[in-house]
Coordinates of C-alpha atoms and ligand atoms in Angstrom, one line a residue:
M1 CA 5.2 -12.4 8.6
V2 CA 6.2 -15.9 9.3
I3 CA 9.3 -16.4 11.4
L4 CA 11.6 -19.3 10.6
Q5 CA 11.4 -22.1 13.1
S6 CA 14.4 -24.3 13.6
L7 CA 16.3 -26.2 16.3
L8 CA 19.0 -24.6 18.4
F9 CA 22.3 -26.3 18.0
L10 CA 25.3 -24.9 19.6
C11 CA 27.7 -27.0 17.7
F12 CA 29.4 -24.4 15.5
M13 CA 32.1 -25.4 13.2
G14 CA 35.3 -23.5 12.8
S15 CA 35.0 -20.2 11.1
F16 CA 36.4 -19.2 7.8
Y17 CA 37.2 -15.9 6.4
N18 CA 37.9 -16.8 2.8
S19 CA 36.7 -15.1 -0.3
I20 CA 33.7 -17.1 -1.5
N21 CA 34.1 -16.4 -5.1
S22 CA 37.0 -18.7 -5.9
Y23 CA 35.6 -22.1 -6.8
Y24 CA 32.6 -23.0 -8.8
S25 CA 32.8 -26.7 -9.5
I26 CA 29.1 -27.0 -9.0
F27 CA 26.7 -29.7 -10.0
V28 CA 23.4 -28.0 -10.2
Q29 CA 20.9 -27.8 -12.9
S30 CA 18.2 -25.3 -13.5
S31 CA 14.6 -26.4 -14.0
S32 CA 14.3 -25.0 -17.5
I33 CA 11.3 -22.9 -18.5
E34 CA 9.7 -24.5 -21.4
T35 CA 10.0 -21.6 -23.8
N36 CA 12.0 -20.6 -26.8
I37 CA 14.8 -19.0 -24.8
N38 CA 17.8 -19.7 -27.0
S39 CA 21.0 -17.8 -26.7
T40 CA 21.8 -18.5 -30.4
N41 CA 18.7 -16.9 -31.6
N42 CA 18.2 -17.1 -35.3
F43 CA 15.9 -14.2 -36.2
N44 CA 16.1 -14.8 -40.0
T45 CA 12.9 -16.8 -39.9
K46 CA 10.0 -15.2 -41.6
Y47 CA 7.0 -15.4 -39.3
E48 CA 3.5 -16.1 -40.7
P49 CA 0.5 -14.2 -39.3
T50 CA -0.6 -17.2 -37.3
W51 CA -0.2 -17.9 -33.6
K52 CA 1.6 -21.1 -34.4
S53 CA 4.3 -19.3 -36.3
L54 CA 4.5 -16.3 -34.1
D55 CA 4.8 -18.5 -31.0
S56 CA 7.8 -20.2 -32.5
R57 CA 9.9 -17.0 -32.2
P58 CA 12.6 -17.4 -29.5
L59 CA 12.3 -14.9 -26.7
P60 CA 15.1 -12.4 -27.0
T61 CA 17.3 -13.3 -24.0
W62 CA 17.7 -9.8 -22.7
F63 CA 14.2 -9.9 -21.4
D64 CA 14.6 -13.0 -19.3
D65 CA 17.9 -11.6 -18.0
A66 CA 16.5 -8.2 -17.0
K67 CA 14.0 -9.3 -14.3
F68 CA 13.0 -5.9 -13.2
G69 CA 11.3 -3.0 -15.0
I70 CA 9.5 0.3 -14.1
F71 CA 6.0 0.9 -15.5
I72 CA 4.8 4.5 -15.9
H73 CA 1.1 5.5 -16.1
W74 CA 0.9 9.1 -17.2
G75 CA -1.8 10.9 -19.2
V76 CA -4.7 13.3 -18.9
F77 CA -6.0 11.1 -16.0
S78 CA -3.0 12.4 -14.0
V79 CA -4.8 15.8 -13.9
P80 CA -7.9 14.9 -11.9
S81 CA -5.6 12.4 -10.2
F82 CA -8.5 11.0 -8.3
G83 CA -9.8 7.4 -8.1
S84 CA -7.7 5.9 -10.8
E85 CA -6.6 6.2 -14.4
W86 CA -10.1 5.0 -15.3
F87 CA -11.5 8.3 -14.2
W88 CA -13.2 9.3 -17.5
I89 CA -15.2 6.1 -17.9
N90 CA -16.1 5.7 -14.3
W91 CA -17.4 9.3 -14.3
K92 CA -19.4 8.8 -17.5
N93 CA -20.8 5.5 -16.3
G94 CA -22.3 7.4 -13.4
N95 CA -20.1 6.2 -10.6
S96 CA -21.3 8.4 -7.7
K97 CA -17.8 9.0 -6.2
Y98 CA -16.7 10.5 -9.5
E99 CA -19.9 12.4 -10.1
R100 CA -19.7 14.0 -6.7
F101 CA -16.1 14.9 -7.3
M102 CA -17.0 16.7 -10.5
K103 CA -20.1 18.4 -9.1
N104 CA -18.2 19.7 -6.1
H105 CA -15.0 20.9 -7.8
Y106 CA -15.8 21.8 -11.5
K107 CA -18.2 24.1 -13.2
P108 CA -21.2 22.5 -14.8
N109 CA -20.6 21.0 -18.3
F110 CA -16.9 20.7 -17.7
T111 CA -15.6 18.1 -20.1
Y112 CA -12.8 15.5 -19.6
Q113 CA -11.1 17.1 -22.6
E114 CA -10.7 20.3 -20.6
F115 CA -8.4 18.5 -18.1
A116 CA -5.8 18.2 -20.9
N117 CA -5.1 22.0 -20.6
D118 CA -3.8 21.3 -17.1
F119 CA -1.6 18.4 -18.1
T120 CA 1.3 20.9 -17.9
A121 CA 4.3 18.6 -17.3
E122 CA 6.3 21.8 -16.5
F123 CA 8.7 20.0 -14.2
F124 CA 9.2 17.0 -16.5
N125 CA 12.9 16.3 -16.9
A126 CA 13.4 13.1 -18.9
T127 CA 17.1 13.0 -17.9
K128 CA 16.2 13.1 -14.2
W129 CA 13.6 10.4 -14.6
S130 CA 16.0 8.1 -16.4
E131 CA 18.7 8.6 -13.7
L132 CA 16.1 7.6 -11.1
F133 CA 15.1 4.5 -13.1
E134 CA 18.7 3.5 -13.4
A135 CA 19.3 4.0 -9.6
S136 CA 16.3 1.8 -8.9
G137 CA 18.1 -1.2 -10.4
A138 CA 15.5 -1.6 -13.1
K139 CA 16.7 -2.8 -16.5
Y140 CA 13.7 -1.5 -18.5
V141 CA 11.1 1.2 -18.5
V142 CA 7.6 1.0 -20.0
I143 CA 5.4 4.1 -20.4
T144 CA 1.8 4.6 -21.4
S145 CA 2.1 6.0 -24.9
K146 CA -1.7 6.1 -25.0
H147 CA -4.1 4.8 -22.3
H148 CA -7.8 4.0 -22.9
E149 CA -8.6 7.7 -22.9
G150 CA -7.0 7.8 -26.4
Y151 CA -4.7 10.8 -25.7
T152 CA -1.2 10.1 -27.1
L153 CA 2.0 11.2 -25.3
W154 CA 3.6 11.8 -28.7
P155 CA 2.4 13.9 -31.6
S156 CA 0.8 11.1 -33.5
K157 CA -0.5 11.9 -37.0
Y158 CA -3.5 9.8 -36.2
S159 CA -4.5 11.4 -32.9
F160 CA -6.6 14.3 -34.3
S161 CA -5.2 16.9 -31.8
W162 CA -5.7 14.7 -28.8
N163 CA -2.0 14.5 -28.1
S164 CA 0.7 16.0 -25.9
L165 CA 2.1 18.4 -28.5
D166 CA -1.3 20.0 -29.5
V167 CA -2.9 20.2 -26.0
G168 CA -1.3 20.1 -22.6
P169 CA 2.5 19.9 -22.2
R170 CA 3.2 21.0 -25.8
K171 CA 6.0 18.4 -25.9
D172 CA 6.7 15.1 -27.4
L173 CA 6.9 13.3 -24.0
I174 CA 7.6 9.9 -25.5
G175 CA 10.4 11.3 -27.7
E176 CA 12.1 13.1 -24.8
L177 CA 11.9 10.0 -22.5
S178 CA 13.0 7.6 -25.2
T179 CA 16.1 9.7 -26.0
A180 CA 17.0 10.0 -22.3
I181 CA 16.5 6.3 -21.5
K182 CA 18.5 5.2 -24.5
K183 CA 21.5 7.1 -23.1
H184 CA 21.6 4.5 -20.3
T185 CA 23.2 1.4 -21.8
N186 CA 21.7 -0.8 -19.1
L187 CA 18.1 0.4 -19.6
K188 CA 15.7 -0.6 -22.4
F189 CA 12.8 1.5 -23.5
G190 CA 9.3 0.1 -23.9
L191 CA 5.9 1.4 -24.8
Y192 CA 2.5 0.5 -23.4
H193 CA -0.3 1.0 -25.9
S194 CA -4.1 0.6 -25.5
L195 CA -5.8 -1.0 -28.4
F196 CA -9.3 0.3 -27.5
E197 CA -10.3 3.9 -26.8
W198 CA -13.4 4.2 -24.7
F199 CA -14.9 7.1 -26.6
N200 CA -13.4 7.0 -30.1
P201 CA -16.3 7.3 -32.5
L202 CA -14.6 4.9 -35.0
Y203 CA -14.2 2.3 -32.3
L204 CA -17.8 2.8 -31.1
Q205 CA -19.0 2.4 -34.6
D206 CA -17.1 -0.9 -35.0
K207 CA -18.4 -2.0 -31.7
K208 CA -21.9 -1.2 -32.6
N209 CA -21.4 -3.4 -35.7
N210 CA -20.3 -6.2 -33.5
F211 CA -16.8 -5.8 -34.8
S212 CA -17.9 -6.8 -38.3
T213 CA -16.3 -3.6 -39.5
D214 CA -12.7 -2.5 -38.9
F215 CA -12.7 1.3 -39.4
F216 CA -10.9 1.9 -36.1
V217 CA -8.2 -0.7 -36.5
T218 CA -7.5 0.1 -40.1
N219 CA -7.5 3.8 -39.9
K220 CA -6.2 4.4 -36.4
I221 CA -4.7 1.5 -34.5
I222 CA -2.4 -0.2 -37.0
P223 CA -1.0 3.0 -38.5
E224 CA -0.6 4.6 -35.0
M225 CA 1.3 1.5 -33.7
K226 CA 3.6 1.4 -36.8
E227 CA 4.3 5.1 -36.5
M228 CA 5.2 4.7 -32.8
I229 CA 7.5 1.7 -33.4
E230 CA 9.2 3.4 -36.3
L231 CA 9.7 6.7 -34.5
Y232 CA 10.8 5.4 -31.0
E233 CA 12.0 1.9 -31.7
P234 CA 10.8 0.4 -28.4
Q235 CA 12.3 -2.9 -27.2
I236 CA 8.9 -3.7 -25.5
L237 CA 5.5 -3.3 -27.0
W238 CA 3.1 -3.7 -24.0
S239 CA -0.3 -4.1 -25.4
D240 CA -3.5 -3.6 -23.4
G241 CA -7.2 -2.8 -23.9
D242 CA -7.8 -5.8 -26.1
W243 CA -10.6 -7.5 -24.2
E244 CA -13.7 -6.4 -26.0
A245 CA -12.8 -7.9 -29.4
T246 CA -11.0 -10.8 -31.0
A247 CA -7.4 -10.8 -32.2
E248 CA -8.9 -11.1 -35.7
Y249 CA -10.6 -7.8 -35.2
W250 CA -7.4 -6.2 -34.0
K251 CA -5.4 -7.8 -36.8
S252 CA -3.0 -8.8 -34.1
Q253 CA -1.4 -11.6 -35.9
E254 CA -0.7 -9.6 -39.1
F255 CA 0.7 -6.7 -36.9
L256 CA 3.0 -9.0 -35.0
A257 CA 4.2 -10.6 -38.2
W258 CA 5.2 -7.1 -39.3
L259 CA 6.8 -6.4 -35.9
Y260 CA 8.9 -9.6 -36.0
N261 CA 9.7 -9.6 -39.8
E262 CA 10.0 -6.0 -40.9
S263 CA 10.0 -3.4 -38.1
P264 CA 13.2 -1.7 -37.0
V265 CA 13.2 -3.7 -33.7
K266 CA 12.3 -7.1 -35.3
D267 CA 15.2 -9.0 -33.6
S268 CA 15.1 -7.5 -30.2
V269 CA 11.5 -6.5 -29.4
V270 CA 9.3 -8.4 -27.0
T271 CA 5.5 -8.2 -26.6
N272 CA 3.1 -9.4 -24.1
D273 CA -0.1 -11.4 -24.4
R274 CA -2.9 -8.8 -24.6
W275 CA -3.9 -9.1 -28.2
G276 CA -7.6 -10.1 -28.2
I277 CA -10.2 -12.1 -26.4
N278 CA -8.7 -15.4 -25.1
I279 CA -5.2 -14.6 -26.1
G280 CA -3.9 -13.7 -22.6
C281 CA -1.8 -16.4 -20.9
K282 CA -1.7 -18.3 -24.3
H283 CA 0.2 -16.3 -26.9
G284 CA 2.9 -13.6 -26.9
D285 CA 6.6 -13.5 -26.1
F286 CA 5.8 -13.2 -22.4
Y287 CA 2.5 -13.5 -20.5
N288 CA 1.0 -10.9 -18.2
C289 CA -2.2 -12.9 -17.7
Q290 CA -4.1 -10.6 -15.2
D291 CA -2.8 -7.4 -13.6
R292 CA -0.7 -8.2 -10.6
Y293 CA -0.3 -11.8 -11.7
N294 CA 2.0 -13.6 -9.3
P295 CA 1.1 -17.3 -9.2
G296 CA 3.8 -18.3 -6.6
V297 CA 4.7 -21.5 -8.6
L298 CA 7.0 -22.0 -11.5
Q299 CA 5.4 -21.2 -14.9
K300 CA 6.3 -22.9 -18.1
H301 CA 6.3 -19.8 -20.2
K302 CA 8.1 -16.5 -19.5
W303 CA 5.8 -14.2 -17.7
E304 CA 5.7 -10.8 -16.1
N305 CA 4.1 -9.5 -12.9
A306 CA 2.8 -6.0 -13.7
M307 CA 1.9 -4.3 -10.4
T308 CA 1.7 -0.9 -8.7
I309 CA 3.4 0.6 -5.8
D310 CA 0.1 2.4 -5.0
R311 CA -2.0 -0.7 -4.3
K312 CA -5.1 0.9 -5.7
S313 CA -4.2 2.8 -8.8
W314 CA -1.8 2.9 -11.8
G315 CA -2.2 6.6 -12.3
F316 CA -1.2 9.1 -9.6
R317 CA -3.8 9.6 -6.8
R318 CA -3.3 12.9 -4.9
N319 CA -5.3 11.6 -2.0
A320 CA -3.6 8.2 -1.6
P321 CA -2.7 7.7 2.1
L322 CA 0.6 6.3 3.1
E323 CA -0.7 2.9 3.9
D324 CA -1.8 2.5 0.3
Y325 CA 1.8 2.4 -0.8
F326 CA 3.5 -1.0 -0.6
S327 CA 6.5 -1.0 1.8
L328 CA 9.9 -1.8 0.6
K329 CA 9.8 -5.1 2.3
E330 CA 6.6 -6.0 0.4
L331 CA 8.0 -4.9 -2.9
I332 CA 11.2 -7.0 -2.4
K333 CA 9.0 -10.0 -1.5
E334 CA 7.1 -9.5 -4.7
L335 CA 10.3 -9.3 -6.7
V336 CA 11.9 -12.3 -5.1
I337 CA 8.9 -14.6 -5.5
T338 CA 8.3 -13.4 -9.0
V339 CA 11.9 -14.1 -10.1
S340 CA 12.1 -17.5 -8.4
T341 CA 9.1 -18.7 -10.3
G342 CA 10.3 -17.5 -13.7
G343 CA 8.8 -14.0 -13.9
N344 CA 9.9 -10.4 -14.3
L345 CA 8.6 -7.7 -12.1
L346 CA 7.2 -4.5 -13.7
M347 CA 6.6 -2.1 -10.9
N348 CA 4.4 0.9 -11.6
V349 CA 4.8 4.6 -10.6
G350 CA 2.3 7.3 -11.5
P351 CA 3.9 10.7 -12.1
T352 CA 2.0 13.9 -11.4
K353 CA 0.5 16.1 -14.1
D354 CA 3.4 18.5 -13.5
G355 CA 5.9 15.8 -14.4
I356 CA 7.1 14.9 -10.9
I357 CA 7.7 11.4 -9.6
S358 CA 6.7 12.0 -6.0
P359 CA 9.2 11.5 -3.2
I360 CA 7.4 8.5 -1.9
F361 CA 7.8 6.7 -5.3
E362 CA 11.3 8.0 -5.5
E363 CA 12.2 6.6 -2.1
R364 CA 10.8 3.1 -3.0
L365 CA 12.8 3.1 -6.3
R366 CA 16.1 4.2 -4.7
D367 CA 15.6 1.7 -1.9
M368 CA 15.0 -1.1 -4.4
G369 CA 18.2 -0.1 -6.1
R370 CA 20.2 -0.2 -2.9
W371 CA 19.0 -3.7 -2.1
L372 CA 19.7 -4.9 -5.6
K373 CA 23.2 -3.4 -5.6
I374 CA 24.0 -5.8 -2.8
N375 CA 21.8 -8.7 -3.7
G376 CA 21.4 -8.4 -7.5
K377 CA 23.3 -11.7 -8.1
A378 CA 20.3 -13.6 -6.9
I379 CA 18.1 -11.6 -9.4
Y380 CA 19.7 -10.5 -12.7
E381 CA 20.4 -13.1 -15.3
S382 CA 19.3 -15.8 -12.8
R383 CA 17.2 -18.8 -13.7
P384 CA 14.6 -20.7 -11.7
W385 CA 16.1 -23.6 -9.8
I386 CA 14.8 -27.1 -9.4
L387 CA 13.0 -25.9 -6.3
Q388 CA 11.4 -22.5 -6.0
N389 CA 10.7 -22.2 -2.3
D390 CA 12.1 -24.3 0.5
T391 CA 9.9 -27.1 1.7
V392 CA 11.0 -26.8 5.4
A393 CA 11.8 -23.2 5.9
K394 CA 9.0 -20.8 5.2
D395 CA 9.8 -17.6 3.2
V396 CA 13.0 -18.9 1.6
W397 CA 13.1 -18.6 -2.2
Y398 CA 15.7 -20.0 -4.6
T399 CA 17.3 -18.9 -7.8
H400 CA 20.2 -20.3 -9.8
G401 CA 22.8 -17.6 -10.6
K402 CA 24.5 -17.4 -13.9
T403 CA 27.9 -18.4 -12.4
G404 CA 26.3 -21.6 -11.1
A405 CA 25.9 -20.5 -7.5
L406 CA 22.6 -21.1 -5.7
Y407 CA 20.9 -18.2 -4.1
A408 CA 18.5 -18.6 -1.2
T409 CA 16.6 -15.4 -0.3
L410 CA 15.3 -15.2 3.2
L411 CA 12.2 -12.9 3.4
S412 CA 12.4 -13.0 7.2
W413 CA 15.2 -13.4 9.6
P414 CA 15.0 -16.4 12.0
T415 CA 14.6 -15.3 15.6
N416 CA 17.5 -17.5 16.8
N417 CA 19.7 -16.8 13.8
T418 CA 19.4 -20.3 12.5
V419 CA 17.7 -21.2 9.3
T420 CA 16.8 -24.8 8.7
L421 CA 16.5 -25.8 5.1
S422 CA 15.3 -29.0 3.5
N423 CA 18.3 -31.2 2.6
I424 CA 17.8 -31.1 -1.2
L425 CA 21.3 -29.8 -1.2
K426 CA 24.1 -32.3 -0.8
M427 CA 26.7 -30.4 1.1
T428 CA 30.3 -31.4 1.0
D429 CA 33.2 -30.2 3.0
K430 CA 33.9 -27.8 0.1
T431 CA 30.5 -26.2 0.3
K432 CA 30.6 -22.5 1.0
I433 CA 27.8 -20.4 2.3
S434 CA 27.8 -16.6 2.8
L435 CA 25.4 -13.7 2.9
L436 CA 25.7 -11.4 -0.1
N437 CA 26.1 -8.4 2.2
S438 CA 29.2 -9.9 3.8
N439 CA 32.3 -11.9 2.9
E440 CA 32.2 -13.9 6.0
L441 CA 31.6 -17.6 5.5
I442 CA 28.7 -19.0 7.4
K443 CA 28.7 -22.2 9.5
W444 CA 26.3 -24.9 8.7
R445 CA 25.5 -28.4 9.8
N446 CA 24.0 -31.3 7.9
R447 CA 21.3 -33.3 9.7
E448 CA 19.6 -36.2 8.1
K449 CA 16.7 -34.4 6.7
Y450 CA 17.7 -30.9 7.3
I451 CA 20.5 -28.4 7.0
D452 CA 21.0 -25.9 9.7
I453 CA 22.6 -22.7 8.7
Y454 CA 23.9 -20.5 11.6
L455 CA 23.6 -16.9 10.5
P456 CA 25.8 -14.3 12.1
S457 CA 23.9 -12.6 14.9
I458 CA 25.0 -9.2 13.5
D459 CA 22.6 -6.4 13.7
N460 CA 21.3 -6.3 10.1
K461 CA 17.8 -7.2 10.8
G462 CA 16.2 -4.0 9.3
E463 CA 16.8 -5.3 5.8
P464 CA 13.9 -6.2 3.6
A465 CA 15.4 -9.6 2.7
W466 CA 18.8 -11.4 2.9
V467 CA 20.5 -13.6 0.3
L468 CA 22.6 -16.6 1.0
E469 CA 25.0 -17.6 -1.7
I470 CA 25.7 -21.3 -1.7
T471 CA 28.5 -22.8 -3.8
N472 CA 30.2 -26.2 -4.2
F473 CA 27.4 -28.5 -3.6
H474 CA 25.5 -31.4 -5.3
Y475 CA 21.8 -31.7 -5.4
Ligands
NAG1 C1 14.8 -21.5 16.9 O1 13.7 -21.0 17.6 C2 12.5 -21.7 17.5 C3 11.5 -21.0 18.3 O2 11.4 -19.6 18.0 C4 12.7 -23.1 17.9 O3 11.5 -23.8 17.7 C5 13.8 -23.8 17.1 O4 14.0 -25.0 17.6 C6 15.0 -22.9 17.2 N1 16.0 -23.5 16.3 C7 17.3 -23.7 16.6 C8 18.1 -24.4 15.6 O5 17.7 -23.3 17.7
NAG2 C1 18.7 -22.5 -31.0 O1 18.4 -22.0 -32.2 C2 19.2 -22.4 -33.2 C3 18.9 -21.6 -34.5 O2 17.5 -21.5 -34.7 C4 19.0 -23.9 -33.4 O3 19.9 -24.4 -34.4 C5 19.4 -24.6 -32.1 O4 19.1 -26.0 -32.2 C6 18.5 -24.0 -31.0 N1 19.0 -24.6 -29.7 C7 18.1 -25.0 -28.8 C8 18.7 -25.5 -27.5 O5 16.9 -25.0 -28.9
NAG3 C1 -24.8 22.9 -19.9 O1 -25.1 22.4 -21.1 C2 -26.5 22.3 -21.4 C3 -26.7 21.6 -22.7 O2 -25.9 22.1 -23.7 C4 -27.1 23.7 -21.4 O3 -28.5 23.7 -21.6 C5 -26.7 24.4 -20.1 O4 -27.1 25.8 -20.1 C6 -25.2 24.4 -19.8 N1 -25.0 24.9 -18.5 C7 -24.1 25.8 -18.2 C8 -24.0 26.3 -16.8 O5 -23.4 26.3 -19.1
NAG4 C1 17.3 17.9 -15.8 O1 17.9 17.0 -14.9 C2 19.3 16.9 -15.0 C3 19.8 15.8 -14.1 O2 19.3 15.9 -12.8 C4 20.0 18.2 -14.7 O3 21.4 18.1 -14.9 C5 19.4 19.2 -15.7 O4 19.9 20.5 -15.4 C6 17.9 19.3 -15.6 N1 17.4 20.1 -16.6 C7 16.6 21.1 -16.4 C8 16.1 21.9 -17.6 O5 16.2 21.4 -15.2
NAG5 C1 -25.0 -7.3 -33.0 O1 -25.3 -8.4 -32.2 C2 -26.5 -8.2 -31.5 C3 -26.7 -9.3 -30.5 O2 -26.4 -10.5 -31.1 C4 -27.7 -8.0 -32.5 O3 -28.9 -7.7 -31.7 C5 -27.4 -6.8 -33.4 O4 -28.4 -6.7 -34.4 C6 -26.1 -7.0 -34.1 N1 -25.7 -5.8 -34.8 C7 -25.2 -5.8 -36.0 C8 -25.0 -4.4 -36.6 O5 -24.9 -6.8 -36.6
NAG6 C1 6.0 -22.9 -1.0 O1 6.2 -24.2 -0.8 C2 5.2 -24.9 -0.1 C3 5.6 -26.4 -0.1 O2 6.7 -26.5 0.7 C4 3.9 -24.7 -0.7 O3 2.9 -25.4 0.1 C5 3.6 -23.3 -0.8 O4 2.3 -23.1 -1.3 C6 4.6 -22.6 -1.6 N1 4.3 -21.2 -1.9 C7 4.3 -20.2 -1.1 C8 3.9 -18.9 -1.7 O5 4.7 -20.3 0.1

């Protein structure tokens, strides 16, 4: 943790106790993300099944406004709950850690499919989950409808009994969660979907044919994705498992043209960039690029940082020690840097096989929500500013709020209560600065190359981050 360094000046100006929300005659400008964000979206266009045409679709603004979502990895892998959600393939590929685990704890010839019987979800309460997600301050939720194991969390017609109604919970988990989430007007519902399935014989056949055949895509993937979109009308389709074959094999462009032209969510849905070899970071409504992508600099296209609270796994790990969980401070830092540089944060939790979101995840989520309740003006509906992080003060990140205020988030508190920023801001005698957790105006002083901001020495130093609201300035 870097502590802010600045000079000690004892020349405080008079103090003010005004409300800071009165005047907003501000002359700031956002550095615009070069994307098709357009508030007067016209979705009557017919998109062609080409990347050129698909890429011309404007990003539905709700996604850029939302900033923060919760990711859920849940499936049969939540039963062994060991290693990661890649349990099945790691075991079959002879990874000794997994082989030993199976040898020591399961009878010989135990199959991965048998785990599904123990995917009981008996404590799953979709209402309770959605209340927790709302309390976290998230604006959307994305759940694994089907991970690479191929098991669907809804009774898909195309799943050949490998689904949550036929084996395991005996419930339509996606249906229950979708209904519960949609009751929260400020939460959007999204579905993760893996294109490939490690052990599906149709997929393996196409793969053996070097993807010159398309049995799997035609008979399984396309109908399954359409079924899922029509049944649950997700606002996000989060694609994954694309990397062994091209977008042409996956028929991604044809599918996306259907999604944008004809599906029940054609005007509001957003998709990511995992649609085939070399598509990531190039095409899609928003880019995920790699897992845990957080470049630290402004990106030209809307992007999302998909990451996990458990540093090592997306699925629940029963044996994860406390230090493997990101602290609240680390999570807020991830959120702040992501949002300042034009991204959304998609933060993952792995529920247990019983349907419980463990208290450690719950605590992180509720704590995020508490911080956002106070500091959300710096996050929601904000846009990147001309500068993302301060050039003088370390750990200070900017966003431009929708009312025109500038937000400077301090990821650490300066030891002597003085933060020195670069003088990119032209302060006037009307400039007002305050912390979002207080109405008290903060004293500041312009030096030639710097601005010293004299923070109150109140005892609020246990916070994960602090936000300064700055109004009435030029830049
Ligand atoms: C704050 O403290 C640091 C050392 O911790 C010092 O270098 C800096 O000059 C101080 N700044 C002010 C404005 O007092
Ligand atoms: C927004 O979209 C509308 C309709 O497609 C178009 O007329 C307008 O020029 C666009 N505005 C910007 C700023 O791109
Ligand atoms: C495991 O399967 C093999 C091959 O089918 C069989 O020969 C063996 O007897 C089985 N072992 C047990 C303990 O059931
Ligand atoms: C599910 O959770 C909600 C909200 O906490 C609660 O009111 C309801 O009784 C729970 N349902 C069951 C079946 O436990
Ligand atoms: C697939 O490609 C490999 C390597 O190029 C080749 O050896 C194999 O014969 C091909 N298989 C088919 C079914 O085309
Ligand atoms: C922040 O800004 C400085 C330039 O002042 C830059 O060197 C640094 O890499 C930026 N990013 C981070 C993550 O600090």
